[in-house]
């Protein structure tokens, strides 16, 4: 497995039972960590850019310029950053339900779907109706988690294809030639086994648990 899978237990310990503001700040840090991992999965010498010294906005622009993010992901990440930046101008402020709703609406369809599944799974543990801040905090945490898992999927796919692109393109060329000659090419699985190439990462490789409610073949936001 490549990449830095999302540690679900750690993420939940950082977000469950926390205030809405804390969820926003911690969630923003998690997204920045996986945004850096995404960039490092594509850049051959990321140390030349000193990513840690780049602003969050600059990292988003670079990932967008490299075509590593779905356009809706770019919008959602920027919206999350805007929510976080508002706190710098109003220390007593807090995200509103409208802010969280706009963030969810800005996300790609696959991430909105995962957010709904996460909220449904945790429905029995939601706080009482009068604890509105806690309910909104978990809604934000679920949306950020959905975003994180797909950022990690992108990272793992980019890292995999950067390492194995030549061999897999060779496979596709071989298949085209064999079919043109009327022969049956070996399967991709057999080809990979012969060369010792691992299977491509799946959605489940993006997180360190078996219990998240996503199917392996659910489409990535990048492919929409």
PDB file of N, CA and C in Angstrom, residues 63-124:
ATOM      1  N   UNK A  63      -2.080  21.863  -6.822  1.00  0.00           N
ATOM      2  CA  UNK A  63      -2.780  20.600  -7.101  1.00  0.00           C
ATOM      3  C   UNK A  63      -3.784  20.770  -8.232  1.00  0.00           C
ATOM      4  N   UNK A  64      -4.439  21.915  -8.264  1.00  0.00           N
ATOM      5  CA  UNK A  64      -5.398  22.208  -9.331  1.00  0.00           C
ATOM      6  C   UNK A  64      -4.679  22.341 -10.665  1.00  0.00           C
ATOM      7  N   UNK A  65      -3.543  23.047 -10.682  1.00  0.00           N
ATOM      8  CA  UNK A  65      -2.782  23.241 -11.922  1.00  0.00           C
ATOM      9  C   UNK A  65      -2.263  21.918 -12.480  1.00  0.00           C
ATOM     10  N   UNK A  66      -1.937  20.987 -11.584  1.00  0.00           N
ATOM     11  CA  UNK A  66      -1.440  19.673 -12.012  1.00  0.00           C
ATOM     12  C   UNK A  66      -2.575  18.728 -12.412  1.00  0.00           C
ATOM     13  N   UNK A  67      -3.817  19.176 -12.279  1.00  0.00           N
ATOM     14  CA  UNK A  67      -4.960  18.340 -12.644  1.00  0.00           C
ATOM     15  C   UNK A  67      -5.201  17.192 -11.694  1.00  0.00           C
ATOM     16  N   UNK A  68      -4.822  17.371 -10.433  1.00  0.00           N
ATOM     17  CA  UNK A  68      -4.915  16.285  -9.461  1.00  0.00           C
ATOM     18  C   UNK A  68      -6.223  16.295  -8.685  1.00  0.00           C
ATOM     19  N   UNK A  69      -7.031  17.335  -8.871  1.00  0.00           N
ATOM     20  CA  UNK A  69      -8.278  17.458  -8.136  1.00  0.00           C
ATOM     21  C   UNK A  69      -9.441  17.685  -9.092  1.00  0.00           C
ATOM     22  N   UNK A  70     -10.602  17.132  -8.727  1.00  0.00           N
ATOM     23  CA  UNK A  70     -11.828  17.431  -9.440  1.00  0.00           C
ATOM     24  C   UNK A  70     -12.146  18.915  -9.198  1.00  0.00           C
ATOM     25  N   UNK A  71     -12.672  19.632 -10.207  1.00  0.00           N
ATOM     26  CA  UNK A  71     -12.990  21.051 -10.006  1.00  0.00           C
ATOM     27  C   UNK A  71     -13.870  21.315  -8.782  1.00  0.00           C
ATOM     28  N   UNK A  72     -14.819  20.420  -8.510  1.00  0.00           N
ATOM     29  CA  UNK A  72     -15.669  20.606  -7.332  1.00  0.00           C
ATOM     30  C   UNK A  72     -14.871  20.444  -6.039  1.00  0.00           C
ATOM     31  N   UNK A  73     -13.868  19.568  -6.057  1.00  0.00           N
ATOM     32  CA  UNK A  73     -13.005  19.422  -4.877  1.00  0.00           C
ATOM     33  C   UNK A  73     -12.254  20.713  -4.599  1.00  0.00           C
ATOM     34  N   UNK A  74     -11.767  21.332  -5.665  1.00  0.00           N
ATOM     35  CA  UNK A  74     -11.046  22.596  -5.512  1.00  0.00           C
ATOM     36  C   UNK A  74     -11.951  23.620  -4.837  1.00  0.00           C
ATOM     37  N   UNK A  75     -13.196  23.715  -5.324  1.00  0.00           N
ATOM     38  CA  UNK A  75     -14.128  24.664  -4.741  1.00  0.00           C
ATOM     39  C   UNK A  75     -14.434  24.364  -3.287  1.00  0.00           C
ATOM     40  N   UNK A  76     -14.616  23.081  -2.966  1.00  0.00           N
ATOM     41  CA  UNK A  76     -14.942  22.700  -1.591  1.00  0.00           C
ATOM     42  C   UNK A  76     -13.770  22.963  -0.651  1.00  0.00           C
ATOM     43  N   UNK A  77     -12.557  22.643  -1.101  1.00  0.00           N
ATOM     44  CA  UNK A  77     -11.382  22.864  -0.257  1.00  0.00           C
ATOM     45  C   UNK A  77     -11.179  24.359  -0.021  1.00  0.00           C
ATOM     46  N   UNK A  78     -11.375  25.149  -1.058  1.00  0.00           N
ATOM     47  CA  UNK A  78     -11.249  26.597  -0.885  1.00  0.00           C
ATOM     48  C   UNK A  78     -12.326  27.129   0.056  1.00  0.00           C
ATOM     49  N   UNK A  79     -13.517  26.543  -0.018  1.00  0.00           N
ATOM     50  CA  UNK A  79     -14.592  26.974   0.872  1.00  0.00           C
ATOM     51  C   UNK A  79     -14.250  26.640   2.320  1.00  0.00           C
ATOM     52  N   UNK A  80     -13.692  25.437   2.539  1.00  0.00           N
ATOM     53  CA  UNK A  80     -13.260  25.064   3.887  1.00  0.00           C
ATOM     54  C   UNK A  80     -12.192  26.026   4.390  1.00  0.00           C
ATOM     55  N   UNK A  81     -11.258  26.388   3.510  1.00  0.00           N
ATOM     56  CA  UNK A  81     -10.207  27.332   3.892  1.00  0.00           C
ATOM     57  C   UNK A  81     -10.798  28.699   4.223  1.00  0.00           C
ATOM     58  N   UNK A  82     -11.804  29.106   3.477  1.00  0.00           N
ATOM     59  CA  UNK A  82     -12.457  30.373   3.758  1.00  0.00           C
ATOM     60  C   UNK A  82     -13.148  30.368   5.104  1.00  0.00           C
ATOM     61  N   UNK A  83     -13.792  29.243   5.445  1.00  0.00           N
ATOM     62  CA  UNK A  83     -14.426  29.121   6.756  1.00  0.00           C
ATOM     63  C   UNK A  83     -13.396  29.246   7.866  1.00  0.00           C
ATOM     64  N   UNK A  84     -12.256  28.626   7.654  1.00  0.00           N
ATOM     65  CA  UNK A  84     -11.187  28.680   8.664  1.00  0.00           C
ATOM     66  C   UNK A  84     -10.625  30.091   8.780  1.00  0.00           C
ATOM     67  N   UNK A  85     -10.447  30.766   7.627  1.00  0.00           N
ATOM     68  CA  UNK A  85      -9.860  32.103   7.650  1.00  0.00           C
ATOM     69  C   UNK A  85     -10.767  33.128   8.329  1.00  0.00           C
ATOM     70  N   UNK A  86     -12.059  32.891   8.285  1.00  0.00           N
ATOM     71  CA  UNK A  86     -12.991  33.800   8.956  1.00  0.00           C
ATOM     72  C   UNK A  86     -12.703  33.879  10.450  1.00  0.00           C
ATOM     73  N   UNK A  87     -12.245  32.768  11.013  1.00  0.00           N
ATOM     74  CA  UNK A  87     -11.959  32.752  12.447  1.00  0.00           C
ATOM     75  C   UNK A  87     -10.801  33.680  12.795  1.00  0.00           C
ATOM     76  N   UNK A  88      -9.902  33.892  11.842  1.00  0.00           N
ATOM     77  CA  UNK A  88      -8.766  34.788  12.094  1.00  0.00           C
ATOM     78  C   UNK A  88      -9.225  36.229  12.246  1.00  0.00           C
ATOM     79  N   UNK A  89     -10.387  36.555  11.674  1.00  0.00           N
ATOM     80  CA  UNK A  89     -10.908  37.919  11.735  1.00  0.00           C
ATOM     81  C   UNK A  89     -11.972  38.087  12.811  1.00  0.00           C
ATOM     82  N   UNK A  90     -12.438  36.949  13.343  1.00  0.00           N
ATOM     83  CA  UNK A  90     -13.465  37.018  14.384  1.00  0.00           C
ATOM     84  C   UNK A  90     -13.276  35.832  15.319  1.00  0.00           C
ATOM     85  N   UNK A  91     -12.483  36.012  16.358  1.00  0.00           N
ATOM     86  CA  UNK A  91     -12.142  34.909  17.254  1.00  0.00           C
ATOM     87  C   UNK A  91     -13.362  34.364  17.986  1.00  0.00           C
ATOM     88  N   UNK A  92     -14.420  35.172  18.080  1.00  0.00           N
ATOM     89  CA  UNK A  92     -15.638  34.713  18.752  1.00  0.00           C
ATOM     90  C   UNK A  92     -16.611  34.077  17.778  1.00  0.00           C
ATOM     91  N   UNK A  93     -16.240  34.046  16.492  1.00  0.00           N
ATOM     92  CA  UNK A  93     -17.138  33.521  15.474  1.00  0.00           C
ATOM     93  C   UNK A  93     -17.158  32.010  15.438  1.00  0.00           C
ATOM     94  N   UNK A  94     -18.058  31.477  14.627  1.00  0.00           N
ATOM     95  CA  UNK A  94     -18.196  30.037  14.460  1.00  0.00           C
ATOM     96  C   UNK A  94     -18.906  29.779  13.141  1.00  0.00           C
ATOM     97  N   UNK A  95     -18.583  28.691  12.455  1.00  0.00           N
ATOM     98  CA  UNK A  95     -19.281  28.388  11.206  1.00  0.00           C
ATOM     99  C   UNK A  95     -20.782  28.257  11.439  1.00  0.00           C
ATOM    100  N   UNK A  96     -21.540  28.672  10.484  1.00  0.00           N
ATOM    101  CA  UNK A  96     -22.993  28.559  10.575  1.00  0.00           C
ATOM    102  C   UNK A  96     -23.473  27.295   9.880  1.00  0.00           C
ATOM    103  N   UNK A  97     -24.728  26.950  10.110  1.00  0.00           N
ATOM    104  CA  UNK A  97     -25.303  25.794   9.415  1.00  0.00           C
ATOM    105  C   UNK A  97     -25.307  26.033   7.910  1.00  0.00           C
ATOM    106  N   UNK A  98     -25.466  27.298   7.501  1.00  0.00           N
ATOM    107  CA  UNK A  98     -25.428  27.624   6.073  1.00  0.00           C
ATOM    108  C   UNK A  98     -24.032  27.397   5.505  1.00  0.00           C
ATOM    109  N   UNK A  99     -22.993  27.721   6.286  1.00  0.00           N
ATOM    110  CA  UNK A  99     -21.613  27.482   5.842  1.00  0.00           C
ATOM    111  C   UNK A  99     -21.381  25.995   5.578  1.00  0.00           C
ATOM    112  N   UNK A 100     -21.814  25.164   6.515  1.00  0.00           N
ATOM    113  CA  UNK A 100     -21.610  23.719   6.383  1.00  0.00           C
ATOM    114  C   UNK A 100     -22.434  23.176   5.222  1.00  0.00           C
ATOM    115  N   UNK A 101     -23.647  23.669   5.060  1.00  0.00           N
ATOM    116  CA  UNK A 101     -24.499  23.221   3.951  1.00  0.00           C
ATOM    117  C   UNK A 101     -23.878  23.591   2.610  1.00  0.00           C
ATOM    118  N   UNK A 102     -23.333  24.797   2.512  1.00  0.00           N
ATOM    119  CA  UNK A 102     -22.687  25.216   1.258  1.00  0.00           C
ATOM    120  C   UNK A 102     -21.457  24.369   0.964  1.00  0.00           C
ATOM    121  N   UNK A 103     -20.708  24.033   2.010  1.00  0.00           N
ATOM    122  CA  UNK A 103     -19.532  23.174   1.823  1.00  0.00           C
ATOM    123  C   UNK A 103     -19.956  21.824   1.267  1.00  0.00           C
ATOM    124  N   UNK A 104     -20.959  21.214   1.860  1.00  0.00           N
ATOM    125  CA  UNK A 104     -21.425  19.903   1.394  1.00  0.00           C
ATOM    126  C   UNK A 104     -21.937  19.977  -0.042  1.00  0.00           C
ATOM    127  N   UNK A 105     -22.644  21.046  -0.360  1.00  0.00           N
ATOM    128  CA  UNK A 105     -23.192  21.192  -1.704  1.00  0.00           C
ATOM    129  C   UNK A 105     -22.086  21.395  -2.737  1.00  0.00           C
ATOM    130  N   UNK A 106     -20.978  22.007  -2.316  1.00  0.00           N
ATOM    131  CA  UNK A 106     -19.873  22.269  -3.246  1.00  0.00           C
ATOM    132  C   UNK A 106     -19.072  21.017  -3.561  1.00  0.00           C
ATOM    133  N   UNK A 107     -19.155  20.000  -2.709  1.00  0.00           N
ATOM    134  CA  UNK A 107     -18.351  18.794  -2.883  1.00  0.00           C
ATOM    135  C   UNK A 107     -18.828  17.968  -4.076  1.00  0.00           C
ATOM    136  N   UNK A 108     -17.936  17.174  -4.683  1.00  0.00           N
ATOM    137  CA  UNK A 108     -18.351  16.270  -5.755  1.00  0.00           C
ATOM    138  C   UNK A 108     -19.425  15.296  -5.272  1.00  0.00           C
ATOM    139  N   UNK A 109     -20.181  14.768  -6.205  1.00  0.00           N
ATOM    140  CA  UNK A 109     -21.306  13.887  -5.880  1.00  0.00           C
ATOM    141  C   UNK A 109     -20.879  12.706  -5.020  1.00  0.00           C
ATOM    142  N   UNK A 110     -19.743  12.087  -5.334  1.00  0.00           N
ATOM    143  CA  UNK A 110     -19.301  10.905  -4.585  1.00  0.00           C
ATOM    144  C   UNK A 110     -19.011  11.259  -3.132  1.00  0.00           C
ATOM    145  N   UNK A 111     -18.488  12.457  -2.894  1.00  0.00           N
ATOM    146  CA  UNK A 111     -18.187  12.874  -1.519  1.00  0.00           C
ATOM    147  C   UNK A 111     -19.466  13.235  -0.760  1.00  0.00           C
ATOM    148  N   UNK A 112     -20.424  13.833  -1.465  1.00  0.00           N
ATOM    149  CA  UNK A 112     -21.711  14.106  -0.817  1.00  0.00           C
ATOM    150  C   UNK A 112     -22.387  12.798  -0.417  1.00  0.00           C
ATOM    151  N   UNK A 113     -22.285  11.799  -1.299  1.00  0.00           N
ATOM    152  CA  UNK A 113     -22.884  10.498  -1.006  1.00  0.00           C
ATOM    153  C   UNK A 113     -22.229   9.848   0.204  1.00  0.00           C
ATOM    154  N   UNK A 114     -20.898   9.906   0.272  1.00  0.00           N
ATOM    155  CA  UNK A 114     -20.197   9.316   1.411  1.00  0.00           C
ATOM    156  C   UNK A 114     -20.543  10.059   2.700  1.00  0.00           C
ATOM    157  N   UNK A 115     -20.663  11.370   2.623  1.00  0.00           N
ATOM    158  CA  UNK A 115     -21.049  12.144   3.809  1.00  0.00           C
ATOM    159  C   UNK A 115     -22.396  11.671   4.340  1.00  0.00           C
ATOM    160  N   UNK A 116     -23.360  11.463   3.440  1.00  0.00           N
ATOM    161  CA  UNK A 116     -24.683  10.990   3.853  1.00  0.00           C
ATOM    162  C   UNK A 116     -24.584   9.618   4.518  1.00  0.00           C
ATOM    163  N   UNK A 117     -23.749   8.740   3.981  1.00  0.00           N
ATOM    164  CA  UNK A 117     -23.589   7.401   4.556  1.00  0.00           C
ATOM    165  C   UNK A 117     -22.959   7.475   5.944  1.00  0.00           C
ATOM    166  N   UNK A 118     -21.966   8.331   6.075  1.00  0.00           N
ATOM    167  CA  UNK A 118     -21.319   8.484   7.376  1.00  0.00           C
ATOM    168  C   UNK A 118     -22.294   9.023   8.412  1.00  0.00           C
ATOM    169  N   UNK A 119     -23.110   9.980   8.025  1.00  0.00           N
ATOM    170  CA  UNK A 119     -24.088  10.544   8.948  1.00  0.00           C
ATOM    171  C   UNK A 119     -25.136   9.509   9.327  1.00  0.00           C
ATOM    172  N   UNK A 120     -25.525   8.662   8.356  1.00  0.00           N
ATOM    173  CA  UNK A 120     -26.517   7.625   8.632  1.00  0.00           C
ATOM    174  C   UNK A 120     -25.964   6.565   9.585  1.00  0.00           C
ATOM    175  N   UNK A 121     -24.687   6.196   9.398  1.00  0.00           N
ATOM    176  CA  UNK A 121     -24.058   5.198  10.259  1.00  0.00           C
ATOM    177  C   UNK A 121     -24.012   5.683  11.696  1.00  0.00           C
ATOM    178  N   UNK A 122     -23.753   6.961  11.882  1.00  0.00           N
ATOM    179  CA  UNK A 122     -23.595   7.532  13.213  1.00  0.00           C
ATOM    180  C   UNK A 122     -24.881   8.114  13.786  1.00  0.00           C
ATOM    181  N   UNK A 123     -25.997   7.906  13.099  1.00  0.00           N
ATOM    182  CA  UNK A 123     -27.245   8.539  13.498  1.00  0.00           C
ATOM    183  C   UNK A 123     -27.626   8.222  14.941  1.00  0.00           C
ATOM    184  N   UNK A 124     -27.428   6.979  15.360  1.00  0.00           N
ATOM    185  CA  UNK A 124     -27.808   6.597  16.712  1.00  0.00           C
ATOM    186  C   UNK A 124     -26.974   7.254  17.784  1.00  0.00           C
TER     187      UNK A 124
END
